[in-house]
Structure formats: structure tokens, C-alpha cells
XYZ file of C-alpha atoms in Angstrom:
147
model
C 83.068 134.993 -12.454
C 84.243 135.263 -8.737
C 84.991 138.799 -6.498
C 87.496 138.037 -3.203
C 88.019 140.768 -0.539
C 91.589 140.734 1.482
C 92.164 144.315 3.117
C 89.120 145.876 2.103
C 86.558 147.346 4.331
C 83.438 145.342 4.347
C 81.136 148.351 3.908
C 83.397 149.470 1.102
C 84.430 145.755 -0.752
C 80.222 145.945 -1.232
C 80.272 148.554 -3.041
C 82.343 147.395 -5.081
C 81.703 143.784 -6.186
C 79.641 144.894 -9.066
C 81.990 147.327 -10.174
C 84.499 145.313 -10.938
C 81.552 142.304 -12.019
C 80.035 144.721 -14.065
C 83.458 146.548 -15.537
C 84.186 142.515 -16.164
C 81.564 141.750 -18.029
C 81.402 144.854 -19.271
C 85.328 144.351 -21.237
C 84.307 141.226 -22.187
C 81.108 141.946 -24.041
C 83.195 145.400 -26.254
C 86.283 142.214 -27.649
C 83.695 140.239 -28.398
C 83.736 137.983 -26.515
C 81.362 135.184 -25.692
C 80.651 131.842 -23.873
C 81.861 131.154 -20.656
C 84.413 132.351 -19.310
C 85.928 132.929 -15.620
C 88.004 135.820 -14.245
C 88.405 135.868 -10.693
C 88.825 139.390 -9.043
C 90.739 140.075 -5.583
C 90.158 144.274 -4.655
C 93.300 143.303 -1.914
C 95.459 145.908 -0.410
C 98.725 148.296 -1.776
C 100.437 144.844 0.688
C 99.156 142.110 -1.058
C 99.541 143.831 -4.056
C 103.271 145.203 -3.514
C 104.499 141.542 -2.217
C 102.443 139.270 -5.749
C 104.210 142.789 -7.972
C 107.463 141.259 -5.558
C 106.910 136.658 -6.634
C 105.924 137.190 -9.719
C 107.768 140.606 -11.287
C 110.485 140.659 -9.393
C 109.793 144.514 -8.502
C 109.740 145.650 -4.934
C 106.478 148.153 -4.274
C 102.899 148.225 -4.640
C 101.088 148.801 -7.520
C 97.474 149.300 -9.079
C 96.545 145.795 -11.195
C 97.615 142.966 -12.025
C 97.308 140.252 -14.443
C 98.004 136.284 -14.147
C 96.681 134.561 -17.621
C 95.086 131.450 -17.550
C 94.194 128.911 -20.419
C 91.087 128.499 -21.548
C 87.082 128.608 -20.254
C 89.383 129.765 -17.302
C 91.260 134.149 -18.704
C 92.598 134.049 -15.538
C 93.071 136.270 -12.638
C 92.747 139.940 -11.829
C 93.856 141.621 -8.840
C 93.468 145.298 -8.089
C 95.130 147.619 -4.350
C 91.791 149.760 -3.511
C 94.312 151.413 -1.728
C 95.839 152.388 -4.766
C 92.999 152.661 -6.728
C 90.950 155.271 -4.457
C 94.548 157.451 -4.393
C 94.560 157.705 -8.251
C 90.950 158.068 -7.789
C 91.803 161.126 -5.490
C 94.470 162.851 -8.004
C 92.041 162.175 -11.267
C 89.201 163.741 -9.534
C 87.204 161.388 -10.286
C 84.786 158.568 -8.380
C 86.566 155.543 -6.007
C 83.801 153.022 -8.536
C 85.190 154.965 -11.844
C 89.025 154.513 -10.594
C 88.219 150.129 -9.904
C 86.524 149.710 -12.698
C 89.468 151.433 -14.392
C 91.428 149.267 -13.304
C 89.541 145.511 -13.365
C 88.844 146.441 -17.037
C 92.514 147.145 -16.897
C 93.273 143.909 -16.073
C 90.979 141.812 -18.219
C 92.596 144.048 -21.155
C 95.655 142.016 -20.073
C 93.742 138.552 -20.125
C 92.699 139.422 -23.014
C 95.982 139.592 -24.495
C 96.264 143.325 -24.604
C 99.919 144.359 -23.845
C 100.571 148.510 -22.615
C 104.351 147.801 -22.725
C 104.674 149.196 -26.166
C 103.231 152.843 -27.324
C 101.132 151.319 -29.760
C 99.605 148.404 -27.453
C 99.282 151.500 -24.734
C 97.199 153.146 -27.517
C 95.512 149.806 -28.664
C 95.285 149.009 -24.335
C 93.682 152.862 -24.070
C 91.330 152.690 -26.828
C 89.701 149.451 -25.272
C 88.954 151.212 -22.088
C 87.651 153.914 -23.057
C 85.386 151.857 -25.394
C 84.679 149.989 -21.345
C 84.200 152.668 -19.430
C 81.333 154.225 -22.098
C 79.540 150.885 -22.203
C 79.593 150.892 -18.235
C 77.957 154.595 -18.833
C 81.136 156.383 -17.909
C 82.767 158.791 -18.995
C 86.153 160.475 -20.478
C 89.345 159.521 -19.515
C 91.656 159.614 -16.838
C 95.014 160.449 -16.887
C 97.111 157.616 -16.955
C 101.079 157.152 -17.169
C 102.694 156.616 -20.503
C 104.403 153.384 -20.686
């Protein structure tokens, strides 16, 4: 797994790198993925996510996480806004590391085919996220928006 940073202070990036790696591994294990696969994670700022969201989804606003699936052994890319994650963590009352883990897991689950745009899909995604966070020893759910 590759983990890169853009617009994230170095001290914060070092703390979050291992958490992102663990989240990808936990999501892959929770979903029974075996064998060598590649996931790239970019921890970035709101400006980066807004530009990507505008380019690829036609939405000119920042978002917390985007996933770009690929094929085969290369599952794809997950891009997380650390700024948005920090705001969401404060709002939910839990550490930034937990929020980043949740968002990286969420993006990884999208790469594995989860779709949270319907009520049933949203519920399946939430259940899968909970399994991943439990594997990482982060208890409880966060408050989240529904589709």
C-alpha cells in the first residue's frame, strides 16, 4: 500500500500514515481479500478534494473521501481530506486517527464494490465499516449522514 500526503503538515502526516495502512489492511481482511493487491491512499487538504470532486463528480465543494476504483490487482486510489476529517472528528467527539481510519476504510470498501447511494447500500456500508473499526479496536459508531 502506498500512502502519500498533500497539504498535510509533516508531523500530522507521520501520525496518520500507519493508521491509514492499518485501515486498508483491516478492510481487506474483513472482506476476505487474499493475495497481493494494491491500494493507494492520499491524505490531502480540502482544496485537493474540492478540485477532484469538481473534476470527477461535477460537485464544486470539498468532501471527506473519494475513491477511484481500478481493475485487477490494483484496486484503486482513496483520497481523504484531513481537514474535513479533523472537523468531523471534533464534531463526533473522537480522535482524528479514528476518523481517518473510518474514511480510509470507507474508501477501501468503495474500491471493493460497496455503494452507499441507496438505503440498503448505506446500511451494508455502515455494517462493513463497523467490522473494520472493530478489527482496529476502535469501538462504537460515529454519527453519520444517511444517503
